[in-house]
mmCIF file of C-alpha atoms in Angstrom:
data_model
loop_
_atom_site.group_PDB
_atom_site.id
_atom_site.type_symbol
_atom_site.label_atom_id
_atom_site.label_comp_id
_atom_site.label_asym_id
_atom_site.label_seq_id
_atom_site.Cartn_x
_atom_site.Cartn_y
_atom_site.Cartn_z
ATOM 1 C CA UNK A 1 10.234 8.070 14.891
ATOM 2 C CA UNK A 2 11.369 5.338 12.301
ATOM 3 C CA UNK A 3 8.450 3.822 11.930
ATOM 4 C CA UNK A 4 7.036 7.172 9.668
ATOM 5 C CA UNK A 5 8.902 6.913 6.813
ATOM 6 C CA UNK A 6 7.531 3.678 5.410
ATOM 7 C CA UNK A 7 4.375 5.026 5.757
ATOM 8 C CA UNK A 8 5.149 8.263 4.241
ATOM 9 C CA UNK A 9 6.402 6.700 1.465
ATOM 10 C CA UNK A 10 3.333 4.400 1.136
ATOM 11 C CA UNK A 11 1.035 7.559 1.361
ATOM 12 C CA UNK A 12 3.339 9.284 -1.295
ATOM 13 C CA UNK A 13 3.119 6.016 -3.531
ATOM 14 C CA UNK A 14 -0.607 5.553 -3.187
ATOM 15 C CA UNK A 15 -1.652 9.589 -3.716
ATOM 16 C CA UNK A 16 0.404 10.030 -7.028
ATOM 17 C CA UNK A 17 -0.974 6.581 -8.267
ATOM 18 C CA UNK A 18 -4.418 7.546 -7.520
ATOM 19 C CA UNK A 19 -3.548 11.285 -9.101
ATOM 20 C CA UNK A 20 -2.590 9.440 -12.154
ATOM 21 C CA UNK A 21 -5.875 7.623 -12.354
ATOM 22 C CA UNK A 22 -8.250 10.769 -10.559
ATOM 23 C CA UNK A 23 -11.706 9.301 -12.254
ATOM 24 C CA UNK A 24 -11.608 5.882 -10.815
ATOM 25 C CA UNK A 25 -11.826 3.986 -7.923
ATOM 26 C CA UNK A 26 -9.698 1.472 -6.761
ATOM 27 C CA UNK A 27 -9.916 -1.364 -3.904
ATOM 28 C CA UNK A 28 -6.821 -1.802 -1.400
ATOM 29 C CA UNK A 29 -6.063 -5.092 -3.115
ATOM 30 C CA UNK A 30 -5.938 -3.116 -6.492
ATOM 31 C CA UNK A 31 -4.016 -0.676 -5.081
ATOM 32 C CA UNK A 32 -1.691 -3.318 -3.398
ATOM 33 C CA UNK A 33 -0.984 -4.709 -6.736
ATOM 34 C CA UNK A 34 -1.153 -1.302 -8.661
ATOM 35 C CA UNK A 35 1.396 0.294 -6.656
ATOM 36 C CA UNK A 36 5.165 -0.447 -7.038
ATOM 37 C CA UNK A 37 5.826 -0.409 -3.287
ATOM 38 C CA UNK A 38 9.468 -2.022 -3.919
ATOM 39 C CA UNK A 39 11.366 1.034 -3.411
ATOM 40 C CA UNK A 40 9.462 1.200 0.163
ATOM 41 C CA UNK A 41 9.509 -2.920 0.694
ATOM 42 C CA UNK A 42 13.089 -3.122 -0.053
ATOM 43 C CA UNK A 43 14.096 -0.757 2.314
ATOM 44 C CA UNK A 44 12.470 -2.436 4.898
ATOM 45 C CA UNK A 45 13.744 -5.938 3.749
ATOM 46 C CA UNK A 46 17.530 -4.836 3.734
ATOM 47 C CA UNK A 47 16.763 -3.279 7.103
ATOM 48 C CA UNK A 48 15.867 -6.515 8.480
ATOM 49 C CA UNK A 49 17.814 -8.622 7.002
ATOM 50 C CA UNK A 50 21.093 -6.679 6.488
ATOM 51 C CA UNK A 51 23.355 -6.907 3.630
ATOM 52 C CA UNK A 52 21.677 -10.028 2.116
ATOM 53 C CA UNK A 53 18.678 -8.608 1.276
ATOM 54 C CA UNK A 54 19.979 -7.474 -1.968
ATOM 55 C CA UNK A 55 17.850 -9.506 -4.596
ATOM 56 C CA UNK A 56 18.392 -12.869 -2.656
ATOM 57 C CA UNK A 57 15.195 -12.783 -0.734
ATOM 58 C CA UNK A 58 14.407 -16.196 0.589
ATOM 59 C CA UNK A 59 10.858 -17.153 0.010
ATOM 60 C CA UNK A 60 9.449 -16.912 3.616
ATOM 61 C CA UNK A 61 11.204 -13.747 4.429
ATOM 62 C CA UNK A 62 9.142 -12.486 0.759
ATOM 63 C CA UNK A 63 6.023 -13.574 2.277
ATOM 64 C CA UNK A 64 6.726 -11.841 5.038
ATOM 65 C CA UNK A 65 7.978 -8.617 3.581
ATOM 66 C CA UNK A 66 5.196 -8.522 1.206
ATOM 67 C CA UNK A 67 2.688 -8.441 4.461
ATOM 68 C CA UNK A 68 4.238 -5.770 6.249
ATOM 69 C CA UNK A 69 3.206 -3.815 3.176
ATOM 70 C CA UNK A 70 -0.035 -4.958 3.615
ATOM 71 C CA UNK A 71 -0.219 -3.627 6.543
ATOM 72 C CA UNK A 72 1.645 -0.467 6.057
ATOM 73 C CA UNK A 73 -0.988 0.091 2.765
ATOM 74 C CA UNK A 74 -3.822 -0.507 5.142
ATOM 75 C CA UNK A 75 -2.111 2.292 7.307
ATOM 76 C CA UNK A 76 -1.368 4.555 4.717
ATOM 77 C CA UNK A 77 -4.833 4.854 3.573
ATOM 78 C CA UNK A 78 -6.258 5.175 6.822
ATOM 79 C CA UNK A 79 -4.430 8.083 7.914
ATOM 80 C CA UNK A 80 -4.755 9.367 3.750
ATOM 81 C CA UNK A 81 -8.781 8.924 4.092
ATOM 82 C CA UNK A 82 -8.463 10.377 7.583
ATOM 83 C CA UNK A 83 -6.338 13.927 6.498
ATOM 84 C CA UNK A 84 -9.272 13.873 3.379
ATOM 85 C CA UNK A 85 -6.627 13.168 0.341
ATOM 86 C CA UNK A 86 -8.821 9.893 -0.008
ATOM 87 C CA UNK A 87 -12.160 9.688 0.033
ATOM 88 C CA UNK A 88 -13.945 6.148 -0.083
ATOM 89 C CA UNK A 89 -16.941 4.236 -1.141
ATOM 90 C CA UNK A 90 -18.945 1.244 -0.034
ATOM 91 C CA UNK A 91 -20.247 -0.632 -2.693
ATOM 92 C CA UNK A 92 -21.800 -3.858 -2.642
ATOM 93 C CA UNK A 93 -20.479 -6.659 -4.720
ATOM 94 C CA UNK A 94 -21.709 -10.374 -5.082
ATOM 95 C CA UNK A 95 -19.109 -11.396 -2.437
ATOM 96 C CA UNK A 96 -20.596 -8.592 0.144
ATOM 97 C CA UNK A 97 -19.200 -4.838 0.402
ATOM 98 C CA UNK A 98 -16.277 -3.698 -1.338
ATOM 99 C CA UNK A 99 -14.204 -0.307 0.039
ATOM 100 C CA UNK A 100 -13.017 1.749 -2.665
ATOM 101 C CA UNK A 101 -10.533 4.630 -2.477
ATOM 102 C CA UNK A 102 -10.350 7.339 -5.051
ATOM 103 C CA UNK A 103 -8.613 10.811 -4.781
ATOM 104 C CA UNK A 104 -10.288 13.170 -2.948
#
């Protein structure tokens, strides 16, 4: 199946940067922006988009791109929280509850 290796990748990404930083919790956003997912997001990109993905991204197909690994990070920790590499945490901010990952 394709679709896995993103994913794998993403889970790959997201344990070693959460290995790196074992006593603290992040949220998916910070994780999002922690993470350099390029490696994984260009892939994709050039599979899309053939040949011109390489560096001339045009801004909507960025956008785009840049969800899909939204949605692929959302994935990834699912199915990380769900094998128990990532164990998470309510807690509740001013702007209502917060989910934060942290290395199991």
């Amino acid at each position: 199946n394709d679709e896995e290796g993103p994913i794998e990748t993403e889970k790959d990404l997201i344990t070693s940067f959460l290995s790196e930083r074992a006593d603290r919790a992040f949220t998916e956003r910070e994780i999002a922006r922690g993470v350099d997912f390029s490696p994984a997001f260009m892939d994709r990109t050039r599979n899309q988009l053939g040949a011109f993905a390489d560096g001339l991204i045009d801004f909507a197909g960025d956008v785009a791109a840049t969800t899909i690994v939204v949605n692929d990070i959302d994935e990834a920790l699912t199915e990380l929280v769900e094998e128990g590499i990532v164990t998470t945490k309510q807690i509740e901010t001013e702007n209502g509850t917060s989910i934060y990952y942290k290395l199991a």
